[in-house]
């Protein structure tokens, strides 16, 4: 590790977190250990807290020692025994979720770098690691540590259709845009469809370089800067994490990685809207479990109402809080073949919101990529009322009507 003074970076460029960033080293060769110590001595924001002379074995008591010290970084030399280093990284990653793991190696083979990343390493430093390379890596750790001090504890709103074609994406994009623009709430929409989700397209984005599942794959190095590089920014103020395109290979991202990514996103926004594909998959049920409100979207058709009943029965069996369930009746008609009373009796649950059936106005908003394009219509008023009901800040209740306002506007109230 080159300890010569770098003109490009200084200690002040490590984001302030209130205390030095701590490092524990594992099996460093003597040259690297000496260079690191000299570097730390010259940098008050970096502190070497311990040195392990051997790799970590399974059920090794040193893991408890590491947990107690909770270092910000574990720096592992991969050159002495690559298999031992890989297993050490995996064991530390499993026990110390908050620690960043750096691999240090003279080997630059791409497959070995990928292997190190897959076992939990967020950085791969090439020997001899110069001061600038190391300081940049530490700056990223400092930024992530700062970011974990959540700016928000955003509310998660999950949208799930009783079946395909119920209009979930339309409702999620409109509600998100109105929350961002009309209610001035910092809002993001996450499209969880594994392929060909339409949220981005409904908002006018015909192409996007990245998607949510790629971000989730990188959750170990997730920080504000990385998140920003994945976001699409709509004119309404709504941000979007889109789904993969249809021609992309399916990403097999585990539920834990998705949950960690969503939790980080929650720390950056007041509202996080989740556009789920239909069905009670592990991923969808986990999103519902974490949500403040779950919007089950249906239409007045027998197949949709049958599936909705099954959803509600399942949620009752698993003792899901009924207070968090909101049934949304989309494409509502006052004189529908199946009446409101018949629907509520069949599903044994009250309808929370009714969104009127105005096909031409809704299609206009989709084709223009602008949810406000139907301004003045009944459907726009209903969706805006819904957004105001959701986005009402504490103390705003006197200035706005309760959730029945959406239905009252339909009836001329």
Coordinates of C-alpha atoms in Angstrom, one line a residue:
X1 CA 0.0 0.0 0.0
X2 CA 1.6 3.2 -1.2
X3 CA 1.7 5.6 1.7
X4 CA 3.0 8.6 -0.3
X5 CA 1.0 11.8 0.0
X6 CA -1.9 11.9 -2.5
X7 CA -2.7 15.3 -4.1
X8 CA -6.2 14.1 -5.1
X9 CA -7.7 13.1 -1.8
X10 CA -7.4 14.1 1.8
X11 CA -9.0 12.8 5.1
X12 CA -11.6 15.6 4.9
X13 CA -13.0 13.7 1.9
X14 CA -14.1 10.8 4.0
X15 CA -17.7 11.8 5.0
X16 CA -17.9 12.8 8.6
X17 CA -19.7 10.2 10.7
X18 CA -18.8 11.5 14.2
X19 CA -16.1 9.0 14.9
X20 CA -13.2 7.3 13.0
X21 CA -13.8 4.4 10.6
X22 CA -12.5 1.3 12.3
X23 CA -10.6 -1.5 10.5
X24 CA -9.8 -5.1 11.5
X25 CA -7.3 -6.8 9.2
X26 CA -7.2 -10.6 8.4
X27 CA -4.0 -12.3 7.4
X28 CA -2.3 -9.3 5.9
X29 CA 1.2 -9.8 4.5
X30 CA 3.9 -7.9 6.4
X31 CA 4.3 -5.2 3.8
X32 CA 0.6 -4.5 3.5
X33 CA 0.2 -4.5 7.3
X34 CA 3.0 -1.9 7.7
X35 CA 1.7 0.3 5.0
X36 CA -1.8 0.2 6.4
X37 CA -0.5 1.1 9.9
X38 CA 1.4 4.1 8.5
X39 CA -1.6 5.2 6.5
X40 CA -3.9 5.0 9.6
X41 CA -1.4 7.0 11.7
X42 CA -1.5 9.8 9.2
X43 CA -5.3 9.8 8.9
X44 CA -7.2 10.6 12.1
X45 CA -10.5 9.4 10.5
X46 CA -9.2 5.8 10.1
X47 CA -8.3 3.5 13.0
X48 CA -6.9 0.0 13.0
X49 CA -8.8 -1.8 15.7
X50 CA -7.3 -5.3 15.5
X51 CA -5.3 -7.8 13.4
X52 CA -6.1 -11.4 12.9
X53 CA -3.1 -13.5 12.0
X54 CA -5.1 -16.4 10.5
X55 CA -8.3 -16.9 8.5
X56 CA -11.6 -17.5 10.4
X57 CA -12.7 -21.1 10.8
X58 CA -16.3 -22.2 11.1
X59 CA -17.7 -21.5 14.6
X60 CA -14.4 -19.7 15.4
X61 CA -14.7 -17.8 18.7
X62 CA -13.0 -14.9 17.0
X63 CA -16.3 -14.2 15.3
X64 CA -17.8 -13.2 18.7
X65 CA -14.8 -11.0 19.2
X66 CA -15.5 -9.3 15.8
X67 CA -19.2 -8.9 16.7
X68 CA -18.2 -7.1 20.0
X69 CA -15.8 -4.7 18.2
X70 CA -18.2 -4.1 15.3
X71 CA -15.5 -2.8 12.9
X72 CA -16.6 -0.7 9.9
X73 CA -14.2 -2.5 7.6
X74 CA -12.7 -6.0 7.6
X75 CA -9.7 -6.1 5.2
X76 CA -8.8 -9.6 4.1
X77 CA -5.7 -10.6 2.3
X78 CA -6.8 -13.2 -0.3
X79 CA -3.3 -14.2 -1.6
X80 CA -2.1 -16.6 1.1
X81 CA -5.1 -19.1 0.8
X82 CA -7.8 -18.0 -1.5
X83 CA -10.3 -20.6 -0.3
X84 CA -9.7 -19.7 3.3
X85 CA -10.1 -16.1 2.5
X86 CA -13.3 -16.7 0.7
X87 CA -14.8 -18.7 3.6
X88 CA -13.6 -16.0 6.0
X89 CA -15.4 -13.3 4.0
X90 CA -18.6 -15.4 3.9
X91 CA -18.5 -16.0 7.7
X92 CA -17.9 -12.4 8.5
X93 CA -20.5 -11.3 6.1
X94 CA -23.1 -13.6 7.7
X95 CA -22.3 -12.4 11.3
X96 CA -21.5 -8.7 10.7
X97 CA -24.1 -7.3 8.5
X98 CA -23.0 -3.8 9.1
X99 CA -19.3 -4.3 8.2
X100 CA -17.8 -3.7 4.8
X101 CA -15.5 -6.4 3.6
X102 CA -12.4 -5.4 1.5
X103 CA -10.5 -8.0 -0.5
X104 CA -6.8 -7.3 -1.0
X105 CA -4.9 -9.2 -3.7
X106 CA -2.3 -9.0 -6.4
X107 CA -4.4 -11.2 -8.7
X108 CA -6.4 -9.2 -11.2
X109 CA -8.3 -12.0 -12.9
X110 CA -11.9 -10.9 -13.5
X111 CA -13.4 -14.3 -12.4
X112 CA -11.5 -14.1 -9.1
X113 CA -12.7 -10.5 -8.5
X114 CA -16.3 -11.6 -9.2
X115 CA -15.9 -14.5 -6.8
X116 CA -14.7 -12.2 -4.1
X117 CA -17.7 -9.9 -4.6
X118 CA -20.1 -12.8 -4.4
X119 CA -18.8 -13.9 -1.1
X120 CA -19.6 -10.6 0.4
X121 CA -16.7 -8.2 -0.5
X122 CA -17.8 -4.7 -1.4
X123 CA -14.3 -3.6 -2.6
X124 CA -11.4 -5.4 -4.3
X125 CA -8.1 -3.6 -3.8
X126 CA -5.1 -4.5 -6.0
X127 CA -1.7 -4.8 -4.4
X128 CA 0.1 -2.7 -3.9
X129 CA -3.0 -0.7 -3.0
X130 CA -2.0 3.0 -3.2
X131 CA -3.3 5.6 -0.9
X132 CA -5.8 7.1 -3.3
X133 CA -7.4 3.7 -4.1
X134 CA -7.7 2.9 -0.4
X135 CA -9.0 6.3 0.6
X136 CA -11.7 6.2 -2.1
X137 CA -12.9 2.9 -0.8
X138 CA -13.0 4.2 2.8
X139 CA -14.9 7.3 1.6
X140 CA -17.6 5.0 0.2
X141 CA -17.8 3.2 3.5
X142 CA -18.1 6.6 5.3
X143 CA -20.8 7.7 2.9
X144 CA -22.8 4.5 3.5
X145 CA -22.4 4.8 7.3
X146 CA -23.7 8.3 7.1
X147 CA -26.6 7.3 4.9
X148 CA -27.7 4.6 7.3
X149 CA -28.6 7.4 9.7
X150 CA -32.0 7.5 8.0
X151 CA -33.3 10.8 6.7
X152 CA -36.8 9.3 6.6
X153 CA -38.6 6.2 7.8
X154 CA -40.7 6.1 4.7
X155 CA -44.1 4.4 4.6
X156 CA -44.3 1.4 2.4
X157 CA -47.5 1.2 0.3
X158 CA -47.9 -2.1 -1.6
X159 CA -50.2 -2.5 -4.6
X160 CA -51.3 -6.0 -5.6
X161 CA -53.9 -6.8 -8.2
X162 CA -56.5 -9.5 -7.7
X163 CA -55.5 -10.6 -11.2
X164 CA -53.7 -9.2 -14.2
X165 CA -55.4 -6.3 -15.9
X166 CA -57.0 -4.7 -12.8
X167 CA -55.1 -1.4 -13.4
X168 CA -52.5 -1.7 -10.5
X169 CA -49.7 0.1 -12.4
X170 CA -52.1 2.9 -13.5
X171 CA -53.2 3.5 -9.9
X172 CA -49.6 3.2 -8.5
X173 CA -48.2 5.7 -11.0
X174 CA -51.0 8.2 -10.6
X175 CA -51.0 8.0 -6.8
X176 CA -47.2 8.4 -6.7
X177 CA -47.2 11.4 -9.1
X178 CA -50.0 13.1 -7.1
X179 CA -48.2 12.4 -3.8
X180 CA -45.0 14.0 -5.2
X181 CA -46.5 16.9 -7.0
X182 CA -49.8 17.9 -5.2
X183 CA -48.9 16.8 -1.7
X184 CA -45.1 17.7 -1.9
X185 CA -44.1 14.4 -0.4
X186 CA -40.8 12.7 -1.4
X187 CA -42.0 9.6 -3.2
X188 CA -40.5 6.7 -5.2
X189 CA -42.2 4.0 -7.1
X190 CA -40.6 0.5 -7.3
X191 CA -41.7 -1.8 -10.0
X192 CA -41.2 -5.4 -8.8
X193 CA -42.3 -7.2 -11.9
X194 CA -39.5 -9.6 -12.8
X195 CA -39.8 -8.6 -16.5
X196 CA -41.6 -6.1 -18.7
X197 CA -43.2 -4.0 -15.9
X198 CA -44.9 -0.9 -17.3
X199 CA -44.5 1.7 -14.5
X200 CA -41.7 3.5 -16.3
X201 CA -43.5 3.4 -19.7
X202 CA -46.7 4.8 -18.1
X203 CA -44.7 7.8 -17.0
X204 CA -43.2 8.4 -20.4
X205 CA -39.8 6.6 -20.0
X206 CA -39.4 4.4 -23.1
X207 CA -35.8 3.4 -22.3
X208 CA -33.8 3.0 -19.1
X209 CA -30.2 1.7 -18.6
X210 CA -30.8 0.0 -15.2
X211 CA -33.5 -1.6 -13.2
X212 CA -34.5 -2.4 -9.6
X213 CA -33.2 -6.0 -9.6
X214 CA -29.7 -4.9 -10.7
X215 CA -29.7 -2.4 -7.8
X216 CA -30.8 -5.2 -5.4
X217 CA -27.9 -7.4 -6.6
X218 CA -25.6 -4.5 -5.5
X219 CA -27.2 -4.1 -2.1
X220 CA -24.0 -4.7 -0.2
X221 CA -22.5 -1.5 -1.6
X222 CA -25.7 0.5 -1.7
X223 CA -25.4 4.2 -0.9
X224 CA -27.1 7.4 -1.9
X225 CA -24.9 7.9 -4.9
X226 CA -25.5 4.4 -6.3
X227 CA -29.3 4.7 -5.7
X228 CA -29.4 8.0 -7.6
X229 CA -27.7 6.4 -10.6
X230 CA -30.6 3.9 -10.9
X231 CA -33.5 6.3 -10.5
X232 CA -35.7 7.8 -13.2
X233 CA -37.0 11.3 -12.4
X234 CA -40.5 12.2 -13.5
X235 CA -41.6 15.8 -14.0
X236 CA -44.1 15.5 -11.2
X237 CA -41.3 14.9 -8.8
X238 CA -41.9 11.1 -8.6
X239 CA -38.8 8.9 -8.7
X240 CA -39.0 5.5 -10.3
X241 CA -37.0 2.2 -10.0
X242 CA -38.1 0.4 -13.1
X243 CA -38.5 -3.3 -13.9
X244 CA -36.3 -5.2 -16.3
X245 CA -37.1 -5.1 -20.0
X246 CA -38.6 -8.2 -21.6
X247 CA -35.5 -9.1 -23.5
X248 CA -33.2 -9.1 -20.4
X249 CA -32.3 -12.4 -18.7
X250 CA -34.3 -13.1 -15.5
X251 CA -32.5 -12.0 -12.3
X252 CA -32.7 -14.5 -9.5
X253 CA -32.4 -12.1 -6.6
X254 CA -33.1 -13.4 -3.1
X255 CA -35.8 -12.0 -0.8
X256 CA -33.2 -10.8 1.7
X257 CA -31.4 -8.7 -0.9
X258 CA -34.7 -7.2 -2.1
X259 CA -35.7 -6.5 1.5
X260 CA -32.4 -4.8 2.3
X261 CA -32.7 -2.7 -0.8
X262 CA -36.2 -1.6 0.0
X263 CA -35.3 -0.7 3.6
X264 CA -32.5 1.5 2.3
X265 CA -34.9 3.2 -0.2
X266 CA -37.3 3.8 2.7
X267 CA -34.6 5.7 4.5
X268 CA -34.4 8.2 1.5
X269 CA -38.2 8.8 0.9
X270 CA -41.4 9.6 2.8
X271 CA -43.4 7.2 0.6
X272 CA -42.3 4.0 -1.2
X273 CA -44.9 2.6 -3.5
X274 CA -44.5 -1.0 -4.6
X275 CA -46.0 -2.2 -7.9
X276 CA -46.2 -6.0 -7.4
X277 CA -47.0 -8.6 -10.0
X278 CA -50.1 -10.7 -9.3
X279 CA -49.9 -13.6 -6.9
X280 CA -48.9 -14.4 -3.3
X281 CA -45.3 -15.1 -4.0
X282 CA -42.7 -15.0 -1.2
X283 CA -41.5 -11.6 -2.5
X284 CA -45.1 -10.2 -2.5
X285 CA -46.0 -11.4 1.0
X286 CA -42.7 -10.1 2.4
X287 CA -43.5 -6.7 0.9
X288 CA -47.0 -6.8 2.4
X289 CA -45.6 -7.8 5.8
X290 CA -43.4 -4.7 5.8
X291 CA -46.1 -2.3 4.5
X292 CA -48.0 0.3 6.4
X293 CA -50.9 -0.1 3.9
X294 CA -51.6 -2.9 1.4
X295 CA -53.8 -1.9 -1.6
X296 CA -55.6 -4.9 -3.0
X297 CA -56.9 -3.8 -6.4
X298 CA -59.9 -5.4 -8.0
X299 CA -62.6 -4.7 -10.6
X300 CA -66.3 -5.7 -10.5
X301 CA -65.7 -9.0 -12.3
X302 CA -66.3 -12.5 -10.9
X303 CA -62.7 -13.8 -11.5
X304 CA -61.1 -10.8 -9.9
X305 CA -63.5 -10.9 -6.9
X306 CA -62.9 -14.7 -6.5
X307 CA -59.1 -14.1 -6.3
X308 CA -59.5 -11.1 -4.0
X309 CA -61.5 -13.3 -1.6
X310 CA -58.7 -15.9 -1.6
X311 CA -56.2 -13.2 -0.9
X312 CA -58.2 -11.9 2.0
X313 CA -58.7 -15.4 3.4
X314 CA -55.0 -16.1 3.2
X315 CA -54.2 -12.8 5.0
X316 CA -56.7 -13.7 7.7
X317 CA -55.2 -17.2 8.2
X318 CA -51.7 -15.7 8.7
X319 CA -53.2 -13.1 11.1
X320 CA -52.3 -10.2 8.9
X321 CA -53.6 -6.9 10.4
X322 CA -56.9 -6.1 8.8
X323 CA -56.4 -2.4 9.5
X324 CA -53.6 -2.3 7.0
X325 CA -55.6 -3.8 4.2
X326 CA -57.3 -1.4 1.7
X327 CA -59.5 -2.8 -1.0
X328 CA -59.5 -0.6 -4.1
X329 CA -62.4 -1.0 -6.5
X330 CA -61.1 0.2 -9.9
X331 CA -63.2 1.1 -12.9
X332 CA -66.1 1.8 -10.7
X333 CA -69.6 2.3 -12.2
X334 CA -72.6 3.5 -10.2
X335 CA -74.8 1.0 -12.0
X336 CA -72.5 -1.9 -12.3
X337 CA -73.8 -5.5 -12.8
X338 CA -72.4 -6.4 -9.4
X339 CA -73.3 -3.8 -6.8
X340 CA -71.1 -2.4 -4.0
X341 CA -73.2 -4.2 -1.4
X342 CA -72.8 -7.5 -3.2
X343 CA -69.0 -7.0 -3.5
X344 CA -68.5 -6.2 0.1
X345 CA -70.7 -9.1 1.1
X346 CA -68.8 -11.5 -1.1
X347 CA -65.4 -10.5 0.0
X348 CA -66.4 -9.8 3.7
X349 CA -64.4 -6.6 3.7
X350 CA -65.2 -2.9 3.2
X351 CA -64.1 -1.1 0.0
X352 CA -61.7 1.6 0.9
X353 CA -61.7 3.6 -2.4
X354 CA -63.6 3.6 -5.6
X355 CA -61.8 4.9 -8.7
X356 CA -64.3 5.8 -11.5
X357 CA -64.3 4.1 -14.9
X358 CA -63.1 6.7 -17.4
X359 CA -61.2 4.8 -20.0
X360 CA -60.4 7.6 -22.4
X361 CA -59.1 9.9 -19.8
X362 CA -56.8 7.3 -18.3
X363 CA -55.5 6.2 -21.7
X364 CA -54.7 9.9 -22.4
X365 CA -52.5 10.0 -19.3
X366 CA -50.7 6.8 -20.2
X367 CA -50.0 7.8 -23.8
X368 CA -48.7 11.2 -22.7
X369 CA -46.7 9.9 -19.7
X370 CA -48.4 12.5 -17.6
X371 CA -50.8 11.5 -14.8
X372 CA -52.1 15.1 -14.7
X373 CA -53.2 15.0 -18.3
X374 CA -56.8 14.1 -17.2
X375 CA -57.0 17.0 -14.9
X376 CA -60.6 18.1 -14.1
X377 CA -62.0 14.6 -14.8
X378 CA -63.8 12.5 -12.2
X379 CA -61.0 9.9 -12.2
X380 CA -58.3 12.6 -11.6
X381 CA -60.3 14.1 -8.8
X382 CA -60.7 10.7 -7.2
X383 CA -57.0 9.9 -7.4
X384 CA -56.0 13.3 -6.1
X385 CA -58.4 12.9 -3.1
X386 CA -56.9 9.5 -2.5
X387 CA -53.3 10.9 -2.6
X388 CA -54.4 13.7 -0.2
X389 CA -55.9 11.2 2.2
X390 CA -52.6 9.2 2.2
X391 CA -50.2 12.1 2.1
X392 CA -51.9 14.2 4.8
X393 CA -49.3 15.4 7.3
X394 CA -50.1 15.5 11.0
X395 CA -52.2 18.6 11.7
X396 CA -53.5 18.8 8.1
X397 CA -56.7 17.0 8.9
X398 CA -58.8 20.1 9.4
X399 CA -58.1 21.4 5.9
X400 CA -59.0 18.2 4.1
X401 CA -61.9 15.8 4.1
X402 CA -61.7 12.3 5.2
X403 CA -61.3 9.3 2.8
X404 CA -65.0 9.4 1.9
X405 CA -64.3 12.5 -0.2
X406 CA -63.3 10.4 -3.2
X407 CA -66.8 8.8 -3.3
X408 CA -68.6 12.0 -2.4
X409 CA -67.0 13.7 -5.5
X410 CA -68.4 11.0 -7.6
X411 CA -71.8 11.7 -6.2
X412 CA -71.5 15.4 -6.6
X413 CA -70.7 16.1 -2.9

